[in-house]
Structures are given as C-alpha cells and as structure tokens.
Amino acid sequence: MAIEGIIFDLYGTLIDIETDESLEEIYIAIANFLTYEGIFVGSNQVRELYWQILKTQKEESIERYPEIDVLSIWDCFLKHNRVHSASVRKRISSILSHMFRGIARKRLQLYPGVIDVLERLRSSYRMGIVSDAQRSYALSEMRAVGLGNYFDPIIISANSGYRKPDKRIFAEALEGMKLKPPQAIYVGNDMYRDIYGASRAGIKTIFVHSNQGDKSYGRVNPDYYVWRFEELYAAIEFISCSVT
C-alpha cells in the first residue's frame, strides 16, 4: 500500500517547549485571582490540592496508560471550594488552566525547518497529530506558533483518558484519516511513547532527534532516524519505496 498520511507528535517533534510547574508564581497568581471570584485560599493550598487531585485522578483511572485532564482537575478543585454552579466552574476552570500553563511556560517555538517541511508535504499527504497533551493547551499553542491549519485530525490524549503508547490513540488518527496502518507514517521524538506505540499499532515510524524525549527503549528501533527536520523528505521517500 502506498503511503498517504503522515501523523506527527506535537511537543518535542514540531514544537520546542519548556515548562516549569514548580514555580511559586503560578500558585500565588492563581490564589490572588481566585479572591476576585470570592474564593479565598492560600498559594500553598492551591499547590497541594491541585497535585492531590491530579494524583487521585491517575490512581482512579482504569487505563494502563492513564492521562489526566487539567480542566477536570480545576473543576474538582472548585467543587472542593464550594463553587456549586457548573457553568461558573467551567468558566473559571478554563481561566485557571490557561493561567497555570501561561505562567509555567518558559519557551514555546517551532523547531527549525518545520513550516517549510509541512508546506511541502501538505500537497502530497494527509497530515494528522497524535499528542499526549491537554485540549486547553494544545490547540491554542499550535495557533500561536503557526500550526493551526495543517492537521486533520488532531488527537489529544486528554480527550481520550489514555496516552501513548496505547495503540488506540494511534487507531483514532487512522480512523479520522480513513487510512490503514500500512498507509501511514508516524513521526515522533520519544522512542517509547512514539516509536514503540506507533509500531505496536502497525504504523511505520520516523524518529526525530530533538532536545526532548527518550532516545532508546529496549530493542525498539524506528524505520528511519532523522537529526534535522529537513531530512524528513528523504525518510518518507525511503519508507514509501520500501512498502510499495
């Protein structure tokens, strides 16, 4: 079968991001903001309750590879602080998730060559995203760096409740693209979550060396390695020739 679709990981593959969720400024800012909503908690209480809820959410999941949902975490946080209106919780949860991420974020940029490569590929292939990510972060961050119009579908792990290397998350992308596994290539930077996961789903893989992600996992090997994003053309051509 000919290759018709290229599925990308997002963070560490297309987007170079750095965050620090330990920053005290995050929890001070959220505690200060909440006073304007009539919620009076200290920054230490914000920190402790947030991470407690996150831990509980993971522990209560029935999934082998559980994914958290930050909007659900903040909704639970607000319930704990006696915010009874679902519509109010929804509004404030969205603000808190963006505030948390915005203050934690230290770097957000594309890796060199990404846009040029995507522009060249879009005329020949369908392109999708499979990312371990939060819906309240990923789409906005994609738009911020100019990736808003390249991909369909965009599969976000927080929407599913499980994350890579679960085979189902790759199957969701294939279903959305109306492709079978031999018709797609997955491009990622993490040998375990990306390469091992996509390989288990029957998808050919390209490993992108970046400043993030696990570089090895057992005896797992991709179908092709690239060290610069521009090398993706040669990688796709090589794999295409090997499957036709």
Coordinates of C-alpha atoms in Angstrom, one line a residue:
M1 CA 0.0 0.0 0.0
A2 CA 1.2 3.5 -0.8
I3 CA 1.9 6.0 2.0
E4 CA -0.9 8.5 2.1
G5 CA -0.8 10.0 5.5
I6 CA 1.9 11.4 7.9
I7 CA 1.0 11.6 11.6
F8 CA 3.1 13.8 13.8
D9 CA 3.8 14.0 17.5
L10 CA 3.5 17.6 18.7
Y11 CA 5.7 18.6 21.6
G12 CA 9.4 17.7 21.2
T13 CA 8.8 17.0 17.5
L14 CA 7.2 20.1 16.0
I15 CA 7.1 22.4 19.0
D16 CA 10.1 23.1 21.3
I17 CA 8.5 23.8 24.6
E18 CA 9.8 24.2 28.2
T19 CA 7.6 24.5 31.2
D20 CA 8.2 24.6 35.0
E21 CA 5.2 23.7 37.1
S22 CA 7.1 24.1 40.3
L23 CA 7.2 27.9 40.0
E24 CA 5.8 29.5 43.1
E25 CA 4.5 32.4 40.9
I26 CA 1.9 30.0 39.4
Y27 CA 0.2 29.3 42.7
I28 CA 0.4 32.8 44.1
A29 CA -1.2 34.2 40.9
I30 CA -4.0 31.7 41.0
A31 CA -4.7 32.3 44.7
N32 CA -4.7 36.0 44.0
F33 CA -7.1 35.6 41.0
L34 CA -9.5 33.5 43.0
T35 CA -10.1 36.2 45.5
Y36 CA -11.9 38.1 42.7
E37 CA -14.2 35.1 42.3
G38 CA -14.9 35.0 46.1
I39 CA -12.6 32.0 46.7
F40 CA -10.1 32.6 49.5
V41 CA -7.2 30.1 49.5
G42 CA -3.5 30.4 50.1
S43 CA -0.9 29.6 47.4
N44 CA 0.2 26.6 49.3
Q45 CA -3.3 25.3 49.5
V46 CA -3.7 25.8 45.7
R47 CA -0.5 23.8 45.0
E48 CA -1.3 21.0 47.4
L49 CA -4.9 20.5 46.3
Y50 CA -4.0 20.7 42.6
W51 CA -1.4 18.0 42.8
Q52 CA -3.5 15.9 45.2
I53 CA -6.4 15.9 42.7
L54 CA -4.0 15.1 39.8
K55 CA -2.6 12.1 41.7
T56 CA -6.1 10.8 42.6
Q57 CA -7.2 11.2 39.0
K58 CA -4.4 9.0 37.8
E59 CA -4.8 6.4 40.6
E60 CA -8.6 6.0 39.9
S61 CA -8.1 5.6 36.2
I62 CA -8.8 2.1 34.8
E63 CA -6.4 2.7 31.9
R64 CA -2.9 1.1 31.6
Y65 CA -1.5 4.4 30.4
P66 CA -3.8 7.0 32.1
E67 CA -3.9 10.6 31.0
I68 CA -5.0 13.5 33.3
D69 CA -7.5 16.2 32.3
V70 CA -6.5 19.6 33.7
L71 CA -9.9 21.1 33.1
S72 CA -11.4 18.2 35.2
I73 CA -8.7 18.8 37.9
W74 CA -9.7 22.5 38.2
D75 CA -13.4 21.6 38.2
C76 CA -12.8 19.3 41.1
F77 CA -10.7 22.0 42.8
L78 CA -13.6 24.5 42.5
K79 CA -16.1 21.9 43.8
H80 CA -13.9 21.4 46.8
N81 CA -14.0 25.1 47.4
R82 CA -17.8 25.1 47.2
V83 CA -18.4 26.5 43.8
H84 CA -21.7 24.8 43.0
S85 CA -22.6 26.2 39.6
A86 CA -21.4 24.0 36.8
S87 CA -21.3 27.0 34.3
V88 CA -19.2 29.1 36.7
R89 CA -16.8 26.2 37.3
K90 CA -16.5 25.7 33.6
R91 CA -15.6 29.4 33.0
I92 CA -13.1 29.6 35.9
S93 CA -11.5 26.2 35.1
S94 CA -10.7 27.4 31.6
I95 CA -9.1 30.6 33.0
L96 CA -7.1 28.7 35.7
S97 CA -5.8 26.1 33.2
H98 CA -4.6 28.9 30.9
M99 CA -3.1 30.9 33.7
F100 CA -1.3 27.8 35.1
R101 CA 0.2 26.9 31.7
G102 CA 1.0 30.5 30.7
I103 CA 3.0 31.2 33.9
A104 CA 4.7 27.8 33.8
R105 CA 5.7 28.2 30.2
K106 CA 9.3 29.3 29.7
R107 CA 9.7 28.6 25.9
L108 CA 7.3 28.0 23.0
Q109 CA 8.7 27.9 19.5
L110 CA 8.9 25.7 16.4
Y111 CA 11.9 23.6 15.7
P112 CA 13.9 24.9 12.7
G113 CA 12.5 23.9 9.3
V114 CA 9.1 22.7 10.5
I115 CA 6.9 25.1 8.4
D116 CA 8.9 24.6 5.2
V117 CA 8.6 20.9 5.5
L118 CA 4.9 20.9 6.3
E119 CA 4.2 23.3 3.4
R120 CA 6.0 20.9 1.0
L121 CA 4.3 17.8 2.4
R122 CA 0.7 19.1 2.5
S123 CA 0.2 18.9 -1.2
S124 CA 1.1 15.1 -1.3
Y125 CA -0.1 13.7 2.1
R126 CA -2.8 14.0 4.6
M127 CA -1.4 15.1 7.9
G128 CA -2.6 14.5 11.4
I129 CA -1.5 14.9 15.0
V130 CA -1.4 12.4 17.9
S131 CA -0.2 14.1 21.0
D132 CA 0.0 13.5 24.8
A133 CA -1.5 16.9 25.6
Q134 CA -4.3 18.9 27.1
R135 CA -7.1 20.2 25.0
S136 CA -7.0 23.5 26.8
Y137 CA -3.3 24.0 25.9
A138 CA -2.5 22.3 22.6
L139 CA -4.8 24.0 20.1
S140 CA -4.0 27.5 21.4
E141 CA -0.3 26.7 21.4
M142 CA -0.5 25.3 17.9
R143 CA -2.1 28.5 16.6
A144 CA 0.4 30.6 18.5
V145 CA 3.3 29.1 16.5
G146 CA 1.5 29.0 13.2
L147 CA 0.4 25.3 13.1
G148 CA -3.3 26.0 13.1
N149 CA -4.2 24.9 9.6
Y150 CA -2.1 21.9 8.7
F151 CA -3.6 18.9 10.5
D152 CA -6.8 16.9 10.5
P153 CA -7.4 15.0 12.7
I154 CA -5.8 16.4 15.9
I155 CA -5.9 13.6 18.5
I156 CA -5.3 14.9 22.1
S157 CA -4.8 12.3 24.8
A158 CA -6.7 14.3 27.5
N159 CA -9.9 13.8 25.4
S160 CA -9.4 10.0 25.5
G161 CA -8.3 9.5 29.1
Y162 CA -5.3 7.4 27.9
R163 CA -2.0 8.3 26.3
K164 CA 0.7 6.9 24.1
P165 CA 1.9 4.2 23.8
D166 CA -1.7 2.9 23.9
K167 CA -2.5 1.6 20.4
R168 CA -6.0 3.0 20.5
I169 CA -4.8 6.6 20.3
F170 CA -3.0 5.9 17.0
A171 CA -6.1 4.0 15.7
E172 CA -8.2 7.1 16.3
A173 CA -5.9 9.1 14.0
L174 CA -6.0 6.4 11.3
E175 CA -9.8 6.2 11.6
G176 CA -10.1 10.0 11.2
M177 CA -7.8 9.9 8.2
K178 CA -9.6 6.9 6.7
L179 CA -6.3 5.1 6.4
K180 CA -5.0 1.6 7.3
P181 CA -1.7 1.3 9.3
P182 CA 0.4 0.4 6.2
Q183 CA -0.7 3.7 4.6
A184 CA 0.7 6.0 7.3
I185 CA 4.0 7.0 8.9
Y186 CA 4.3 8.3 12.4
V187 CA 6.9 10.9 13.2
G188 CA 8.0 11.4 16.8
N189 CA 10.8 12.1 19.2
D190 CA 10.2 9.6 22.0
M191 CA 11.3 6.0 21.5
Y192 CA 8.8 4.6 24.0
R193 CA 5.7 6.7 23.6
D194 CA 6.0 7.5 19.9
I195 CA 8.1 4.8 18.1
Y196 CA 7.1 1.8 20.3
G197 CA 3.5 2.9 20.4
A198 CA 3.0 3.5 16.7
S199 CA 4.9 0.3 15.8
R200 CA 2.5 -1.7 18.0
A201 CA -0.3 -0.1 16.0
G202 CA 1.3 -1.4 12.8
I203 CA 2.5 2.1 11.6
K204 CA 5.9 2.8 10.1
T205 CA 7.9 5.2 12.2
I206 CA 10.5 8.0 11.9
F207 CA 12.4 9.1 14.9
V208 CA 13.3 12.8 15.2
H209 CA 16.3 13.5 17.4
S210 CA 15.5 16.6 19.5
N211 CA 16.2 18.1 22.9
Q212 CA 13.3 16.2 24.4
G213 CA 12.1 12.6 24.7
D214 CA 13.6 9.2 25.5
K215 CA 16.2 8.2 22.9
S216 CA 16.0 4.5 23.5
Y217 CA 13.6 1.8 24.7
G218 CA 14.7 -1.8 24.9
R219 CA 15.2 -3.2 21.4
V220 CA 12.8 -0.8 19.7
N221 CA 14.1 0.8 16.5
P222 CA 12.3 3.2 14.1
D223 CA 12.2 2.6 10.4
Y224 CA 14.3 5.8 9.9
Y225 CA 16.2 8.2 12.1
V226 CA 16.5 12.0 11.3
W227 CA 18.7 14.5 13.0
R228 CA 17.3 17.6 11.2
F229 CA 13.7 18.2 10.3
E230 CA 14.5 18.8 6.7
E231 CA 15.7 15.2 6.5
L232 CA 12.1 14.1 6.7
Y233 CA 11.7 14.2 2.9
A234 CA 14.4 11.5 2.4
A235 CA 12.9 9.5 5.3
I236 CA 9.4 9.4 3.8
E237 CA 10.8 8.6 0.4
F238 CA 12.8 5.7 1.8
I239 CA 9.9 4.2 3.7
S240 CA 7.5 4.8 0.7
C241 CA 9.8 2.9 -1.6
S242 CA 10.1 0.1 0.9
V243 CA 6.4 -0.5 1.2
T244 CA 5.4 -0.3 -2.5

